[in-house]
Amino acid sequence: MSWAQDEWKDGLSANALKNIASLEQQNERLVKDNKQKQFQIESCTAALEKQKRQTKEEENKYSLLKRDNQLLSESCEDLERTRQKLLHDIQSKDGKISCVEGKLNRLKQNLE
């Protein structure tokens, strides 16, 4: 502190000056601690904001993957229905072929 700032201390007892010096040191220490804690708070706040952004990005990715999964699931269900229909059509046509082959064999036997 400059001489002008210390001028108010003129005429004070040694004990009072000692107490003032102690309080000034304590104040400086508290100011320093406060600055450190403020820096820690700012660092934690920045880290929290970064984590929030990352979480939001992951949530967006999850939503996209969930939607893709839903679309793929629906596509698989459609393909399975188509497969089942085609199997049914094949079985039906196989039955018709067997019937026609049977008629053909009977006609061949009748011609012999």
A tleap script that builds the chain and sets N, CA, C and O, in Angstrom:
source leaprc.protein.ff14SB
mol = sequence {
  NMET SER TRP ALA GLN ASP GLU TRP LYS ASP
  GLY LEU SER ALA ASN ALA LEU LYS ASN ILE
  ALA SER LEU GLU GLN GLN ASN GLU ARG LEU
  VAL LYS ASP ASN LYS GLN LYS GLN PHE GLN
  ILE GLU SER CYS THR ALA ALA LEU GLU LYS
  GLN LYS ARG GLN THR LYS GLU GLU GLU ASN
  LYS TYR SER LEU LEU LYS ARG ASP ASN GLN
  LEU LEU SER GLU SER CYS GLU ASP LEU GLU
  ARG THR ARG GLN LYS LEU LEU HIE ASP ILE
  GLN SER LYS ASP GLY LYS ILE SER CYS VAL
  GLU GLY LYS LEU ASN ARG LEU LYS GLN ASN
  LEU CGLU
}
set mol.1.N position { 0.837 -1.177 0.000 }
set mol.1.CA position { 0.000 0.000 0.000 }
set mol.1.C position { 0.885 1.245 0.000 }
set mol.1.O position { 1.986 1.256 0.552 }
set mol.2.N position { 0.381 2.257 -0.618 }
set mol.2.CA position { 1.176 3.484 -0.693 }
set mol.2.C position { 1.110 4.246 0.627 }
set mol.2.O position { 0.302 3.957 1.510 }
set mol.3.N position { 1.991 5.222 0.717 }
set mol.3.CA position { 2.068 5.999 1.960 }
set mol.3.C position { 0.761 6.711 2.229 }
set mol.3.O position { 0.349 6.804 3.385 }
set mol.4.N position { 0.091 7.221 1.201 }
set mol.4.CA position { -1.160 7.958 1.372 }
set mol.4.C position { -2.257 7.047 1.906 }
set mol.4.O position { -3.095 7.479 2.698 }
set mol.5.N position { -2.253 5.800 1.480 }
set mol.5.CA position { -3.272 4.874 1.961 }
set mol.5.C position { -3.014 4.486 3.410 }
set mol.5.O position { -3.944 4.145 4.140 }
set mol.6.N position { -1.767 4.536 3.820 }
set mol.6.CA position { -1.423 4.180 5.200 }
set mol.6.C position { -1.498 5.373 6.146 }
set mol.6.O position { -1.342 5.201 7.355 }
set mol.7.N position { -1.734 6.579 5.630 }
set mol.7.CA position { -1.750 7.792 6.442 }
set mol.7.C position { -2.797 7.730 7.542 }
set mol.7.O position { -2.589 8.288 8.619 }
set mol.8.N position { -3.892 7.080 7.299 }
set mol.8.CA position { -4.968 7.004 8.293 }
set mol.8.C position { -4.551 6.221 9.525 }
set mol.8.O position { -5.192 6.303 10.572 }
set mol.9.N position { -3.454 5.449 9.390 }
set mol.9.CA position { -2.983 4.624 10.501 }
set mol.9.C position { -2.109 5.417 11.484 }
set mol.9.O position { -1.793 4.937 12.573 }
set mol.10.N position { -1.724 6.635 11.083 }
set mol.10.CA position { -0.866 7.448 11.964 }
set mol.10.C position { -1.538 7.642 13.316 }
set mol.10.O position { -2.724 7.959 13.401 }
set mol.11.N position { -0.778 7.451 14.336 }
set mol.11.CA position { -1.270 7.677 15.687 }
set mol.11.C position { -1.937 6.472 16.316 }
set mol.11.O position { -2.362 6.539 17.469 }
set mol.12.N position { -2.041 5.367 15.585 }
set mol.12.CA position { -2.651 4.163 16.162 }
set mol.12.C position { -1.617 3.410 16.986 }
set mol.12.O position { -0.414 3.514 16.748 }
set mol.13.N position { -2.102 2.660 17.949 }
set mol.13.CA position { -1.193 1.902 18.822 }
set mol.13.C position { -0.557 0.759 18.036 }
set mol.13.O position { -1.050 0.358 16.982 }
set mol.14.N position { 0.540 0.249 18.569 }
set mol.14.CA position { 1.260 -0.856 17.929 }
set mol.14.C position { 0.369 -2.088 17.829 }
set mol.14.O position { 0.407 -2.807 16.831 }
set mol.15.N position { -0.427 -2.327 18.854 }
set mol.15.CA position { -1.337 -3.478 18.862 }
set mol.15.C position { -2.385 -3.335 17.758 }
set mol.15.O position { -2.698 -4.301 17.061 }
set mol.16.N position { -2.925 -2.121 17.604 }
set mol.16.CA position { -3.927 -1.872 16.567 }
set mol.16.C position { -3.298 -2.038 15.188 }
set mol.16.O position { -3.910 -2.616 14.291 }
set mol.17.N position { -2.070 -1.529 15.015 }
set mol.17.CA position { -1.373 -1.675 13.736 }
set mol.17.C position { -1.115 -3.143 13.415 }
set mol.17.O position { -1.221 -3.574 12.267 }
set mol.18.N position { -0.770 -3.907 14.469 }
set mol.18.CA position { -0.536 -5.339 14.284 }
set mol.18.C position { -1.822 -6.024 13.830 }
set mol.18.O position { -1.806 -6.853 12.920 }
set mol.19.N position { -2.935 -5.671 14.472 }
set mol.19.CA position { -4.233 -6.253 14.103 }
set mol.19.C position { -4.633 -5.854 12.684 }
set mol.19.O position { -5.169 -6.663 11.927 }
set mol.20.N position { -4.364 -4.588 12.336 }
set mol.20.CA position { -4.683 -4.115 10.986 }
set mol.20.C position { -3.865 -4.890 9.961 }
set mol.20.O position { -4.396 -5.317 8.936 }
set mol.21.N position { -2.568 -5.075 10.233 }
set mol.21.CA position { -1.703 -5.819 9.309 }
set mol.21.C position { -2.196 -7.250 9.155 }
set mol.21.O position { -2.205 -7.797 8.053 }
set mol.22.N position { -2.605 -7.848 10.261 }
set mol.22.CA position { -3.120 -9.212 10.222 }
set mol.22.C position { -4.395 -9.285 9.378 }
set mol.22.O position { -4.572 -10.198 8.572 }
set mol.23.N position { -5.278 -8.303 9.581 }
set mol.23.CA position { -6.525 -8.266 8.813 }
set mol.23.C position { -6.258 -8.027 7.327 }
set mol.23.O position { -6.922 -8.605 6.467 }
set mol.24.N position { -5.269 -7.160 7.032 }
set mol.24.CA position { -4.925 -6.911 5.632 }
set mol.24.C position { -4.367 -8.172 4.970 }
set mol.24.O position { -4.701 -8.476 3.825 }
set mol.25.N position { -3.517 -8.903 5.697 }
set mol.25.CA position { -2.979 -10.159 5.164 }
set mol.25.C position { -4.099 -11.174 4.938 }
set mol.25.O position { -4.155 -11.861 3.918 }
set mol.26.N position { -4.981 -11.239 5.926 }
set mol.26.CA position { -6.118 -12.167 5.806 }
set mol.26.C position { -6.982 -11.783 4.599 }
set mol.26.O position { -7.443 -12.644 3.850 }
set mol.27.N position { -7.191 -10.469 4.426 }
set mol.27.CA position { -7.982 -9.992 3.287 }
set mol.27.C position { -7.309 -10.362 1.967 }
set mol.27.O position { -7.977 -10.822 1.041 }
set mol.28.N position { -5.989 -10.166 1.874 }
set mol.28.CA position { -5.260 -10.518 0.653 }
set mol.28.C position { -5.373 -12.013 0.365 }
set mol.28.O position { -5.567 -12.422 -0.780 }
set mol.29.N position { -5.249 -12.822 1.414 }
set mol.29.CA position { -5.359 -14.272 1.259 }
set mol.29.C position { -6.769 -14.660 0.783 }
set mol.29.O position { -6.935 -15.513 -0.088 }
set mol.30.N position { -7.776 -14.009 1.380 }
set mol.30.CA position { -9.157 -14.302 0.989 }
set mol.30.C position { -9.441 -13.856 -0.448 }
set mol.30.O position { -10.156 -14.535 -1.185 }
set mol.31.N position { -8.878 -12.710 -0.839 }
set mol.31.CA position { -9.047 -12.241 -2.218 }
set mol.31.C position { -8.403 -13.239 -3.179 }
set mol.31.O position { -8.982 -13.580 -4.210 }
set mol.32.N position { -7.187 -13.711 -2.826 }
set mol.32.CA position { -6.490 -14.698 -3.659 }
set mol.32.C position { -7.301 -15.995 -3.737 }
set mol.32.O position { -7.489 -16.549 -4.820 }
set mol.33.N position { -7.780 -16.476 -2.585 }
set mol.33.CA position { -8.607 -17.689 -2.555 }
set mol.33.C position { -9.871 -17.512 -3.394 }
set mol.33.O position { -10.293 -18.415 -4.117 }
set mol.34.N position { -10.461 -16.327 -3.278 }
set mol.34.CA position { -11.681 -16.045 -4.032 }
set mol.34.C position { -11.413 -16.107 -5.535 }
set mol.34.O position { -12.213 -16.658 -6.292 }
set mol.35.N position { -10.276 -15.535 -5.964 }
set mol.35.CA position { -9.919 -15.578 -7.385 }
set mol.35.C position { -9.710 -17.018 -7.846 }
set mol.35.O position { -10.144 -17.395 -8.934 }
set mol.36.N position { -9.042 -17.823 -7.014 }
set mol.36.CA position { -8.820 -19.227 -7.365 }
set mol.36.C position { -10.143 -19.980 -7.470 }
set mol.36.O position { -10.357 -20.761 -8.398 }
set mol.37.N position { -11.016 -19.736 -6.513 }
set mol.37.CA position { -12.317 -20.416 -6.532 }
set mol.37.C position { -13.148 -19.954 -7.728 }
set mol.37.O position { -13.859 -20.748 -8.344 }
set mol.38.N position { -13.051 -18.660 -8.050 }
set mol.38.CA position { -13.776 -18.152 -9.212 }
set mol.38.C position { -13.257 -18.811 -10.488 }
set mol.38.O position { -14.037 -19.163 -11.373 }
set mol.39.N position { -11.934 -18.976 -10.579 }
set mol.39.CA position { -11.344 -19.657 -11.734 }
set mol.39.C position { -11.826 -21.100 -11.797 }
set mol.39.O position { -12.150 -21.604 -12.872 }
set mol.40.N position { -11.874 -21.769 -10.638 }
set mol.40.CA position { -12.364 -23.152 -10.597 }
set mol.40.C position { -13.822 -23.224 -11.043 }
set mol.40.O position { -14.212 -24.128 -11.782 }
set mol.41.N position { -14.617 -22.265 -10.589 }
set mol.41.CA position { -16.033 -22.233 -10.972 }
set mol.41.C position { -16.156 -22.043 -12.480 }
set mol.41.O position { -16.948 -22.719 -13.137 }
set mol.42.N position { -15.364 -21.112 -13.026 }
set mol.42.CA position { -15.414 -20.870 -14.467 }
set mol.42.C position { -14.966 -22.105 -15.244 }
set mol.42.O position { -15.547 -22.444 -16.275 }
set mol.43.N position { -13.926 -22.778 -14.738 }
set mol.43.CA position { -13.450 -24.000 -15.399 }
set mol.43.C position { -14.513 -25.091 -15.346 }
set mol.43.O position { -14.770 -25.769 -16.341 }
set mol.44.N position { -15.124 -25.254 -14.188 }
set mol.44.CA position { -16.180 -26.269 -14.039 }
set mol.44.C position { -17.389 -25.931 -14.909 }
set mol.44.O position { -18.002 -26.816 -15.505 }
set mol.45.N position { -17.723 -24.644 -14.976 }
set mol.45.CA position { -18.846 -24.220 -15.813 }
set mol.45.C position { -18.562 -24.510 -17.282 }
set mol.45.O position { -19.432 -24.988 -18.009 }
set mol.46.N position { -17.331 -24.214 -17.712 }
set mol.46.CA position { -16.959 -24.496 -19.106 }
set mol.46.C position { -17.008 -25.997 -19.374 }
set mol.46.O position { -17.495 -26.429 -20.419 }
set mol.47.N position { -16.503 -26.792 -18.427 }
set mol.47.CA position { -16.528 -28.252 -18.591 }
set mol.47.C position { -17.971 -28.761 -18.631 }
set mol.47.O position { -18.302 -29.650 -19.415 }
set mol.48.N position { -18.816 -28.193 -17.785 }
set mol.48.CA position { -20.228 -28.585 -17.761 }
set mol.48.C position { -20.904 -28.250 -19.087 }
set mol.48.O position { -21.651 -29.066 -19.627 }
set mol.49.N position { -20.648 -27.064 -19.607 }
set mol.49.CA position { -21.240 -26.680 -20.889 }
set mol.49.C position { -20.757 -27.599 -22.009 }
set mol.49.O position { -21.536 -27.993 -22.878 }
set mol.50.N position { -19.471 -27.936 -21.983 }
set mol.50.CA position { -18.935 -28.856 -22.987 }
set mol.50.C position { -19.625 -30.210 -22.875 }
set mol.50.O position { -19.995 -30.812 -23.884 }
set mol.51.N position { -19.797 -30.685 -21.644 }
set mol.51.CA position { -20.456 -31.979 -21.424 }
set mol.51.C position { -21.915 -31.924 -21.868 }
set mol.51.O position { -22.437 -32.891 -22.423 }
set mol.52.N position { -22.571 -30.787 -21.621 }
set mol.52.CA position { -23.959 -30.641 -22.067 }
set mol.52.C position { -24.048 -30.706 -23.588 }
set mol.52.O position { -24.948 -31.342 -24.136 }
set mol.53.N position { -23.102 -30.038 -24.272 }
set mol.53.CA position { -23.090 -30.083 -25.740 }
set mol.53.C position { -22.868 -31.510 -26.224 }
set mol.53.O position { -23.542 -31.977 -27.142 }
set mol.54.N position { -21.912 -32.200 -25.597 }
set mol.54.CA position { -21.638 -33.581 -25.996 }
set mol.54.C position { -22.850 -34.471 -25.745 }
set mol.54.O position { -23.181 -35.327 -26.564 }
set mol.55.N position { -23.504 -34.262 -24.614 }
set mol.55.CA position { -24.698 -35.046 -24.286 }
set mol.55.C position { -25.792 -34.789 -25.319 }
set mol.55.O position { -26.459 -35.720 -25.772 }
set mol.56.N position { -25.971 -33.529 -25.686 }
set mol.56.CA position { -26.986 -33.181 -26.682 }
set mol.56.C position { -26.654 -33.833 -28.023 }
set mol.56.O position { -27.539 -34.359 -28.699 }
set mol.57.N position { -25.366 -33.796 -28.409 }
set mol.57.CA position { -24.951 -34.441 -29.658 }
set mol.57.C position { -25.221 -35.941 -29.605 }
set mol.57.O position { -25.701 -36.524 -30.577 }
set mol.58.N position { -24.915 -36.561 -28.476 }
set mol.58.CA position { -25.154 -38.004 -28.330 }
set mol.58.C position { -26.650 -38.311 -28.368 }
set mol.58.O position { -27.067 -39.317 -28.942 }
set mol.59.N position { -27.455 -37.442 -27.755 }
set mol.59.CA position { -28.905 -37.645 -27.797 }
set mol.59.C position { -29.414 -37.546 -29.237 }
set mol.59.O position { -30.278 -38.316 -29.656 }
set mol.60.N position { -28.864 -36.587 -29.986 }
set mol.60.CA position { -29.257 -36.450 -31.392 }
set mol.60.C position { -28.846 -37.687 -32.192 }
set mol.60.O position { -29.617 -38.193 -33.007 }
set mol.61.N position { -27.619 -38.171 -31.950 }
set mol.61.CA position { -27.164 -39.385 -32.640 }
set mol.61.C position { -28.059 -40.561 -32.268 }
set mol.61.O position { -28.433 -41.361 -33.126 }
set mol.62.N position { -28.400 -40.663 -30.982 }
set mol.62.CA position { -29.271 -41.746 -30.518 }
set mol.62.C position { -30.625 -41.674 -31.219 }
set mol.62.O position { -31.162 -42.691 -31.660 }
set mol.63.N position { -31.170 -40.460 -31.315 }
set mol.63.CA position { -32.472 -40.301 -31.977 }
set mol.63.C position { -32.400 -40.740 -33.436 }
set mol.63.O position { -33.300 -41.415 -33.936 }
set mol.64.N position { -31.316 -40.349 -34.115 }
set mol.64.CA position { -31.157 -40.749 -35.518 }
set mol.64.C position { -31.014 -42.263 -35.642 }
set mol.64.O position { -31.625 -42.883 -36.512 }
set mol.65.N position { -30.199 -42.853 -34.763 }
set mol.65.CA position { -30.019 -44.304 -34.808 }
set mol.65.C position { -31.318 -45.032 -34.474 }
set mol.65.O position { -31.638 -46.060 -35.072 }
set mol.66.N position { -32.057 -44.491 -33.521 }
set mol.66.CA position { -33.336 -45.101 -33.154 }
set mol.66.C position { -34.298 -45.048 -34.346 }
set mol.66.O position { -35.001 -46.018 -34.630 }
set mol.67.N position { -34.319 -43.914 -35.033 }
set mol.67.CA position { -35.190 -43.775 -36.207 }
set mol.67.C position { -34.738 -44.734 -37.316 }
set mol.67.O position { -35.558 -45.410 -37.937 }
set mol.68.N position { -33.420 -44.783 -37.555 }
set mol.68.CA position { -32.893 -45.721 -38.557 }
set mol.68.C position { -33.265 -47.155 -38.209 }
set mol.68.O position { -33.660 -47.933 -39.077 }
set mol.69.N position { -33.136 -47.493 -36.940 }
set mol.69.CA position { -33.480 -48.838 -36.481 }
set mol.69.C position { -34.960 -49.127 -36.727 }
set mol.69.O position { -35.322 -50.222 -37.158 }
set mol.70.N position { -35.805 -48.147 -36.454 }
set mol.70.CA position { -37.242 -48.312 -36.675 }
set mol.70.C position { -37.531 -48.534 -38.162 }
set mol.70.O position { -38.322 -49.401 -38.532 }
set mol.71.N position { -36.877 -47.734 -39.004 }
set mol.71.CA position { -37.079 -47.886 -40.453 }
set mol.71.C position { -36.600 -49.248 -40.935 }
set mol.71.O position { -37.264 -49.896 -41.745 }
set mol.72.N position { -35.446 -49.681 -40.437 }
set mol.72.CA position { -34.934 -50.999 -40.823 }
set mol.72.C position { -35.855 -52.113 -40.338 }
set mol.72.O position { -36.079 -53.096 -41.043 }
set mol.73.N position { -36.382 -51.951 -39.141 }
set mol.73.CA position { -37.304 -52.951 -38.599 }
set mol.73.C position { -38.566 -53.037 -39.464 }
set mol.73.O position { -39.045 -54.126 -39.782 }
set mol.74.N position { -39.087 -51.876 -39.832 }
set mol.74.CA position { -40.274 -51.860 -40.695 }
set mol.74.C position { -39.955 -52.479 -42.055 }
set mol.74.O position { -40.763 -53.223 -42.611 }
set mol.75.N position { -38.775 -52.165 -42.583 }
set mol.75.CA position { -38.362 -52.735 -43.869 }
set mol.75.C position { -38.250 -54.255 -43.771 }
set mol.75.O position { -38.686 -54.974 -44.671 }
set mol.76.N position { -37.665 -54.741 -42.675 }
set mol.76.CA position { -37.556 -56.198 -42.472 }
set mol.76.C position { -38.932 -56.845 -42.390 }
set mol.76.O position { -39.155 -57.919 -42.950 }
set mol.77.N position { -39.847 -56.193 -41.696 }
set mol.77.CA position { -41.205 -56.734 -41.592 }
set mol.77.C position { -41.867 -56.782 -42.967 }
set mol.77.O position { -42.530 -57.760 -43.312 }
set mol.78.N position { -41.681 -55.715 -43.751 }
set mol.78.CA position { -42.241 -55.700 -45.111 }
set mol.78.C position { -41.638 -56.816 -45.956 }
set mol.78.O position { -42.351 -57.513 -46.678 }
set mol.79.N position { -40.324 -56.979 -45.861 }
set mol.79.CA position { -39.662 -58.040 -46.625 }
set mol.79.C position { -40.144 -59.421 -46.191 }
set mol.79.O position { -40.328 -60.304 -47.029 }
set mol.80.N position { -40.348 -59.611 -44.906 }
set mol.80.CA position { -40.835 -60.909 -44.412 }
set mol.80.C position { -42.250 -61.174 -44.922 }
set mol.80.O position { -42.570 -62.295 -45.318 }
set mol.81.N position { -43.097 -60.140 -44.913 }
set mol.81.CA position { -44.457 -60.317 -45.451 }
set mol.81.C position { -44.399 -60.674 -46.943 }
set mol.81.O position { -45.131 -61.547 -47.411 }
set mol.82.N position { -43.524 -59.991 -47.674 }
set mol.82.CA position { -43.366 -60.283 -49.105 }
set mol.82.C position { -42.862 -61.704 -49.301 }
set mol.82.O position { -43.350 -62.422 -50.174 }
set mol.83.N position { -41.891 -62.114 -48.496 }
set mol.83.CA position { -41.353 -63.476 -48.582 }
set mol.83.C position { -42.448 -64.505 -48.318 }
set mol.83.O position { -42.573 -65.489 -49.046 }
set mol.84.N position { -43.241 -64.271 -47.270 }
set mol.84.CA position { -44.326 -65.197 -46.942 }
set mol.84.C position { -45.338 -65.269 -48.090 }
set mol.84.O position { -45.820 -66.347 -48.436 }
set mol.85.N position { -45.654 -64.105 -48.674 }
set mol.85.CA position { -46.600 -64.082 -49.794 }
set mol.85.C position { -46.029 -64.860 -50.981 }
set mol.85.O position { -46.736 -65.639 -51.620 }
set mol.86.N position { -44.739 -64.641 -51.269 }
set mol.86.CA position { -44.113 -65.357 -52.385 }
set mol.86.C position { -44.075 -66.860 -52.131 }
set mol.86.O position { -44.305 -67.653 -53.045 }
set mol.87.N position { -43.786 -67.255 -50.888 }
set mol.87.CA position { -43.806 -68.679 -50.542 }
set mol.87.C position { -45.197 -69.265 -50.766 }
set mol.87.O position { -45.348 -70.361 -51.307 }
set mol.88.N position { -46.197 -68.519 -50.344 }
set mol.88.CA position { -47.581 -68.974 -50.536 }
set mol.88.C position { -47.894 -69.089 -52.033 }
set mol.88.O position { -48.509 -70.059 -52.476 }
set mol.89.N position { -47.465 -68.088 -52.801 }
set mol.89.CA position { -47.693 -68.129 -54.256 }
set mol.89.C position { -46.990 -69.335 -54.880 }
set mol.89.O position { -47.562 -70.019 -55.730 }
set mol.90.N position { -45.756 -69.595 -54.458 }
set mol.90.CA position { -45.004 -70.745 -54.986 }
set mol.90.C position { -45.721 -72.043 -54.640 }
set mol.90.O position { -45.867 -72.919 -55.493 }
set mol.91.N position { -46.171 -72.172 -53.390 }
set mol.91.CA position { -46.881 -73.385 -52.981 }
set mol.91.C position { -48.164 -73.548 -53.789 }
set mol.91.O position { -48.510 -74.653 -54.207 }
set mol.92.N position { -48.855 -72.454 -54.001 }
set mol.92.CA position { -50.094 -72.505 -54.779 }
set mol.92.C position { -49.802 -72.931 -56.219 }
set mol.92.O position { -50.510 -73.765 -56.783 }
set mol.93.N position { -48.765 -72.356 -56.800 }
set mol.93.CA position { -48.410 -72.707 -58.182 }
set mol.93.C position { -47.883 -74.136 -58.266 }
set mol.93.O position { -48.147 -74.843 -59.239 }
set mol.94.N position { -47.126 -74.567 -57.227 }
set mol.94.CA position { -46.680 -75.966 -57.188 }
set mol.94.C position { -47.890 -76.901 -57.167 }
set mol.94.O position { -47.902 -77.937 -57.831 }
set mol.95.N position { -48.897 -76.518 -56.397 }
set mol.95.CA position { -50.120 -77.322 -56.346 }
set mol.95.C position { -50.794 -77.380 -57.704 }
set mol.95.O position { -51.245 -78.441 -58.134 }
set mol.96.N position { -50.865 -76.240 -58.380 }
set mol.96.CA position { -51.478 -76.205 -59.717 }
set mol.96.C position { -50.666 -77.040 -60.697 }
set mol.96.O position { -51.225 -77.760 -61.525 }
set mol.97.N position { -49.322 -76.937 -60.596 }
set mol.97.CA position { -48.454 -77.737 -61.479 }
set mol.97.C position { -48.697 -79.223 -61.235 }
set mol.97.O position { -48.807 -80.002 -62.182 }
set mol.98.N position { -48.779 -79.614 -59.962 }
set mol.98.CA position { -49.038 -81.028 -59.639 }
set mol.98.C position { -50.375 -81.471 -60.215 }
set mol.98.O position { -50.500 -82.577 -60.742 }
set mol.99.N position { -51.353 -80.616 -60.112 }
set mol.99.CA position { -52.684 -80.938 -60.639 }
set mol.99.C position { -52.624 -81.092 -62.160 }
set mol.99.O position { -53.182 -82.039 -62.715 }
set mol.100.N position { -51.952 -80.166 -62.825 }
set mol.100.CA position { -51.832 -80.231 -64.287 }
set mol.100.C position { -51.024 -81.456 -64.686 }
set mol.100.O position { -51.368 -82.131 -65.657 }
set mol.101.N position { -49.946 -81.756 -63.947 }
set mol.101.CA position { -49.145 -82.951 -64.242 }
set mol.101.C position { -49.991 -84.213 -64.071 }
set mol.101.O position { -49.898 -85.153 -64.860 }
set mol.102.N position { -50.815 -84.210 -63.027 }
set mol.102.CA position { -51.709 -85.358 -62.819 }
set mol.102.C position { -52.658 -85.530 -63.989 }
set mol.102.O position { -52.854 -86.642 -64.478 }
set mol.103.N position { -53.253 -84.422 -64.441 }
set mol.103.CA position { -54.160 -84.484 -65.591 }
set mol.103.C position { -53.403 -84.947 -66.831 }
set mol.103.O position { -53.909 -85.755 -67.610 }
set mol.104.N position { -52.189 -84.430 -67.010 }
set mol.104.CA position { -51.366 -84.810 -68.160 }
set mol.104.C position { -51.067 -86.301 -68.124 }
set mol.104.O position { -51.162 -86.970 -69.153 }
set mol.105.N position { -50.712 -86.829 -66.972 }
set mol.105.CA position { -50.422 -88.262 -66.839 }
set mol.105.C position { -51.669 -89.090 -67.142 }
set mol.105.O position { -51.570 -90.126 -67.800 }
set mol.106.N position { -52.832 -88.657 -66.676 }
set mol.106.CA position { -54.069 -89.387 -66.961 }
set mol.106.C position { -54.380 -89.359 -68.460 }
set mol.106.O position { -54.812 -90.352 -69.044 }
set mol.107.N position { -54.146 -88.186 -69.063 }
set mol.107.CA position { -54.383 -88.092 -70.505 }
set mol.107.C position { -53.425 -89.007 -71.265 }
set mol.107.O position { -53.823 -89.658 -72.231 }
set mol.108.N position { -52.168 -89.057 -70.833 }
set mol.108.CA position { -51.191 -89.949 -71.474 }
set mol.108.C position { -51.630 -91.398 -71.328 }
set mol.108.O position { -51.532 -92.184 -72.270 }
set mol.109.N position { -52.117 -91.748 -70.135 }
set mol.109.CA position { -52.561 -93.129 -69.896 }
set mol.109.C position { -53.783 -93.443 -70.763 }
set mol.109.O position { -53.909 -94.549 -71.289 }
set mol.110.N position { -54.668 -92.477 -70.906 }
set mol.110.CA position { -55.858 -92.687 -71.737 }
set mol.110.C position { -55.472 -92.852 -73.201 }
set mol.110.O position { -56.118 -93.605 -73.930 }
set mol.111.N position { -54.429 -92.159 -73.638 }
set mol.111.CA position { -53.991 -92.243 -75.028 }
set mol.111.C position { -53.262 -93.546 -75.284 }
set mol.111.O position { -53.242 -94.003 -76.427 }
set mol.112.N position { -52.681 -94.150 -74.311 }
set mol.112.CA position { -51.923 -95.390 -74.502 }
set mol.112.C position { -52.857 -96.500 -74.631 }
set mol.112.O position { -52.436 -97.644 -74.800 }
savepdb mol mol.pdb
quit
